[in-house]
Coordinates of C-alpha atoms in Angstrom, one line a residue:
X27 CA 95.6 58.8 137.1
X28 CA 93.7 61.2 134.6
X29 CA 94.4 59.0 131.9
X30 CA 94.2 55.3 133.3
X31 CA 90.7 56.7 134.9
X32 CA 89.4 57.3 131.5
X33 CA 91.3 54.0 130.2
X34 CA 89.0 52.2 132.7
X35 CA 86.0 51.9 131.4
X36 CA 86.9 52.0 127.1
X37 CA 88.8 48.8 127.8
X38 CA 86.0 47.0 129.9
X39 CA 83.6 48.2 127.2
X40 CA 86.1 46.7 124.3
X41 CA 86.0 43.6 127.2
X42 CA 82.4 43.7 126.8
X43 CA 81.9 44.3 123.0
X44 CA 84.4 41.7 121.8
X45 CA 83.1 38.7 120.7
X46 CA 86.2 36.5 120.3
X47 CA 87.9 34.6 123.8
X48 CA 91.0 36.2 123.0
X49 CA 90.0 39.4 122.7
X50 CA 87.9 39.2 126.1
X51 CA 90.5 38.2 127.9
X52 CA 93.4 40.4 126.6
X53 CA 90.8 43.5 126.9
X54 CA 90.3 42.0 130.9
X55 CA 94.0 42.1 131.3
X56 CA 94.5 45.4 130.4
X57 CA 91.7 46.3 132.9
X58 CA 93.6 44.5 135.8
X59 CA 96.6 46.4 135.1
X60 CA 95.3 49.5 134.5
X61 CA 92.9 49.0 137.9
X62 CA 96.5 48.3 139.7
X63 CA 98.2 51.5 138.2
X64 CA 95.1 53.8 138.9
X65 CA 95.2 52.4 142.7
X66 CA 98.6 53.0 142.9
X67 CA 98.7 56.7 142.4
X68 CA 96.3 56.9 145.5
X69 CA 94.1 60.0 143.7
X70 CA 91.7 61.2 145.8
X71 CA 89.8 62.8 142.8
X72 CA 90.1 59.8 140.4
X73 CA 88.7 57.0 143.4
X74 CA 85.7 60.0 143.5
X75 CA 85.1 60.4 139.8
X76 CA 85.0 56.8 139.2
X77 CA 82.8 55.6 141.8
X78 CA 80.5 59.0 141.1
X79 CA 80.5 57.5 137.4
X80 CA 80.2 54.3 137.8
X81 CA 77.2 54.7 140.2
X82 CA 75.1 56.6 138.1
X83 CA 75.7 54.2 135.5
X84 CA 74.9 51.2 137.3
X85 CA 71.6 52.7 138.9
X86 CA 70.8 54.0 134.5
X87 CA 71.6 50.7 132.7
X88 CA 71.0 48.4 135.4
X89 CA 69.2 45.3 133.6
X90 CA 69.1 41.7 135.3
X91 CA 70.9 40.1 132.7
X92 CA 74.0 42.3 133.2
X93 CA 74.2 41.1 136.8
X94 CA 77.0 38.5 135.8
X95 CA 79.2 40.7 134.2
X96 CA 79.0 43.6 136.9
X97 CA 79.3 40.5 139.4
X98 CA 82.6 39.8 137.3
X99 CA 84.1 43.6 137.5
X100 CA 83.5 43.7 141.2
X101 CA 85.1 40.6 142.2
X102 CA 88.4 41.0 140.2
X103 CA 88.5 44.7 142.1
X104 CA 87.4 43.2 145.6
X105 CA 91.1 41.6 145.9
X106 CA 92.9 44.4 145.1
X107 CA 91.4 47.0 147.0
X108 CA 91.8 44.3 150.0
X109 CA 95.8 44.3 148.8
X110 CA 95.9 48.1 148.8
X111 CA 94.1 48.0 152.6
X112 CA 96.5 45.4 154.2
X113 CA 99.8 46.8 152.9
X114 CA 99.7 50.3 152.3
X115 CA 97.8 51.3 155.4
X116 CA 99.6 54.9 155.5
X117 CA 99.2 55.9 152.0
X118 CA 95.5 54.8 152.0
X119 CA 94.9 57.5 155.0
X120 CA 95.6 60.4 152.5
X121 CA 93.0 59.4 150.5
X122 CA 90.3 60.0 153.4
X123 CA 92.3 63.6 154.4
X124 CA 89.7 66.3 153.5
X125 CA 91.5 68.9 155.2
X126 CA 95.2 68.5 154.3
X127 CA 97.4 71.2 152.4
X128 CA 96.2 69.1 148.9
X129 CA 92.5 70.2 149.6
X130 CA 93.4 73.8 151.1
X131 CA 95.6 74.9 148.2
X132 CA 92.8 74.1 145.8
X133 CA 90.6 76.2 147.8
X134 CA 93.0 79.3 147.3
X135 CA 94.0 78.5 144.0
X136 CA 89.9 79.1 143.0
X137 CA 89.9 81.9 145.2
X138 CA 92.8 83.8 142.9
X139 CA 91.2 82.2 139.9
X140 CA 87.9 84.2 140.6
X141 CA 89.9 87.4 141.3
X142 CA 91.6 87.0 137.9
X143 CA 88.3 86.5 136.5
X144 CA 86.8 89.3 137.6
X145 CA 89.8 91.4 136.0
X146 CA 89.6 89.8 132.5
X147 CA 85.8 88.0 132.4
X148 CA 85.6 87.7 128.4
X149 CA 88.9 87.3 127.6
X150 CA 90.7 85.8 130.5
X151 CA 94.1 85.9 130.7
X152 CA 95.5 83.9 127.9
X153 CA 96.8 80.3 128.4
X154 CA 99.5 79.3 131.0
X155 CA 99.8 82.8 132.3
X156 CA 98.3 81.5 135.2
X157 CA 101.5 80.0 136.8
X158 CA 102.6 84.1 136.5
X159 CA 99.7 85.6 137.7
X160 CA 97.9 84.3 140.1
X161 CA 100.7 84.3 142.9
X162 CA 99.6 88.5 142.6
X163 CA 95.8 87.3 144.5
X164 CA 97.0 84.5 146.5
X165 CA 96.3 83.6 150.2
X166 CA 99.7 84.0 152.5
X167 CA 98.7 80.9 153.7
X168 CA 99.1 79.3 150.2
X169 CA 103.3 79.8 150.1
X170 CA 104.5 76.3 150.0
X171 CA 102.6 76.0 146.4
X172 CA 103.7 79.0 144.4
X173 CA 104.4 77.2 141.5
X174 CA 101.4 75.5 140.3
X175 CA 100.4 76.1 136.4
X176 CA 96.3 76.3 136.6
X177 CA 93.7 76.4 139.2
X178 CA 92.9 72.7 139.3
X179 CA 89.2 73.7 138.0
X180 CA 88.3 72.5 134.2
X181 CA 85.5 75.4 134.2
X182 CA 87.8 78.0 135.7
X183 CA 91.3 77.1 133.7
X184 CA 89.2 77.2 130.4
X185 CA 87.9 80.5 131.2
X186 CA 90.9 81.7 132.3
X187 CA 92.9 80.4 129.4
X188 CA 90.7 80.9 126.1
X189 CA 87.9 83.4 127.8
X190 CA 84.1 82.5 128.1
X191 CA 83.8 81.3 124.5
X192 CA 86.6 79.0 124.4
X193 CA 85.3 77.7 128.1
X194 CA 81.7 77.7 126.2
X195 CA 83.1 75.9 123.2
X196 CA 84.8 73.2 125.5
X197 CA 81.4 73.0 127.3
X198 CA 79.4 72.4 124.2
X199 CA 81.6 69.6 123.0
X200 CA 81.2 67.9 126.5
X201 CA 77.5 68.1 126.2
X202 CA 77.6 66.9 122.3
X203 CA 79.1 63.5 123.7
X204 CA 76.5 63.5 126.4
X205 CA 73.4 64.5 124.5
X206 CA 74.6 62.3 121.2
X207 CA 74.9 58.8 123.1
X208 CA 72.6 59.4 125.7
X209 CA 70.0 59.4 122.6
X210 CA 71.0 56.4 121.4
X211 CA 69.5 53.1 121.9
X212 CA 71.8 50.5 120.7
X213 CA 71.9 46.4 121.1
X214 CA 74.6 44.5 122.7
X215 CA 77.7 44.7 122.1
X216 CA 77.8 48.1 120.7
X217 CA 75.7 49.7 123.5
X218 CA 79.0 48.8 125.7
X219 CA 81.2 51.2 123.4
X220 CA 78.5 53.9 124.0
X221 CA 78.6 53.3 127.7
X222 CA 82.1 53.0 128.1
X223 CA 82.6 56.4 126.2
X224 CA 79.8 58.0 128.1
X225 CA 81.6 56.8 131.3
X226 CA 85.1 58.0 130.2
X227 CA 84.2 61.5 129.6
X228 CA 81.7 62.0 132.6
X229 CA 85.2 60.4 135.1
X230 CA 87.2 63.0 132.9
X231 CA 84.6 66.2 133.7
X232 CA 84.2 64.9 137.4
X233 CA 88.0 64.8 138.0
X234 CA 87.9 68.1 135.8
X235 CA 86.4 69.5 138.9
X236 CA 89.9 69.4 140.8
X237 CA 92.6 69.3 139.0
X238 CA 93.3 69.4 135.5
X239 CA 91.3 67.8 132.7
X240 CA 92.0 68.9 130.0
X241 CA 94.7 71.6 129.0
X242 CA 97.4 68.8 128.7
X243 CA 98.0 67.3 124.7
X244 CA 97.0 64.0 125.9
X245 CA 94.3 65.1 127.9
X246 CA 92.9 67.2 125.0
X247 CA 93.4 64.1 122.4
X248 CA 91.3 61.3 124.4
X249 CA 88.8 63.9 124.2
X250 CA 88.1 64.7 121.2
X251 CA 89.3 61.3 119.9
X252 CA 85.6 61.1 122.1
X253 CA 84.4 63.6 120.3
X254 CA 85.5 62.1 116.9
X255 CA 83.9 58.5 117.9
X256 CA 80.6 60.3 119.1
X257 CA 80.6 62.2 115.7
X258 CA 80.5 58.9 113.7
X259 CA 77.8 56.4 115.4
X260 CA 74.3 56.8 113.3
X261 CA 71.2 56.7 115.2
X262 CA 70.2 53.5 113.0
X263 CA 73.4 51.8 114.0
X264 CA 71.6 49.3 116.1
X265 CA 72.5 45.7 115.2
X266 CA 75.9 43.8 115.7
X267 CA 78.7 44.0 113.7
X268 CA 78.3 41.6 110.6
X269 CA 80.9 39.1 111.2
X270 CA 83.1 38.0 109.0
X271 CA 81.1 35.1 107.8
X272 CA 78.1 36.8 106.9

């Protein structure tokens, strides 16, 4: 789920920006099967982020002539969320459970992560000593999870794992892709790259809120493979790619 929620919207900007049938379509494949993959894992937190994401978006760059093309999205999901409804009535019940053991445990897993804080505020603790230490502040209540490896909090397990300036570092490089594209006024197609970028990272911070977002080597590449793409658009870059005619 962390990575097919970021997968989302890059391939339905590629979808967008592509200018060849071919390309739309494969790009529109991938965005089926990813959809079915991301529904399938039944995350609470990744149904959240993108809905979350995808709202502000819509109510930002909403512009009449992009009616067709959300129109479009929402119809290919329509059918499969009806699937999901009809035949997997008991797994879809979890995903409305606010107060089941999932949502509890993160609740004391941020309560020991604040305690360890409070030991170690400038340094933290180091990373992935958290799976050894944090069982020292936990709840009683918390026993049938004594195992888990970070506090399913982006803010708190960067803190805790490279102190407040790696956890300001991480912060600054989220609000470089934020602030760098936000600024940026391009034409169709490429203002569907920018989108689907801005989109990407703002699902991966939401979901960053509860559960991990980013200590993972795959989770820390699509990032700042972000990063890296944000670094490289000019603010002049505002015309479409010359094809290969021109």
């Amino acid at each position: 789920a962390l990575i097919c929620e970021r997968g989302l919207p890059l391939l339905g900007a590629l979808a967008l920006f592509s200018t060849s049938n071919l390309s739309k379509w494969f790009f529109r494949s991938l965005v089926f099967l990813v959809a079915i993959v991301t529904v399938a894992t039944f995350s609470r937190a990744a149904f959240l982020a993108i809905f979350v994401a995808s709202s502000i978006s819509a109510l930002c760059w909403y512009q009449i002539k992009y009616r067709k093309a959300l129109m479009s999205v929402s119809l290919l999901l329509l059918p499969l969320i009806v699937l999901v409804v009809v035949t997997i009535p008991d797994q879809l019940g979890t995903v409305f459970r606010v107060s089941d053991s999932s949502t509890l445990t993160r609740l004391w897993l941020w309560e020991a992560a604040v305690t360890l804080l409070s030991q170690s505020p400038i340094f933290g603790i180091g990373p992935d000593n958290f799976l050894y230490l944090h069982t020292d502040h936990l709840s009683p209540e918390a026993w049938r999870e004594p195992n888990l490896s970070h506090p399913h909090n982006i803010a708190l397990d960067a803190w805790l794992s490279t102190g407040i300036f790696g956890a300001a570092a991480l912060a600054a490089s989220y609000g470089y892709i934020f602030v760098k594209l936000g600024s940026l006024k391009l034409t169709p197609p490429n203002n569907w790259l920018l989108r689907g970028v801005l989109v990407a990272t703002a699902i991966g911070a939401l979901h960053g809120l509860v559960d991990n977002s980013y200590f993972l080597p795959e989770l820390a590449g699509i990032h700042w493979a972000l990063v890296a793409f944000s670094s490289t658009i000019r603010s002049g870059t505002t015309d479409k790619p010359a094809s290969p005619a021109d």
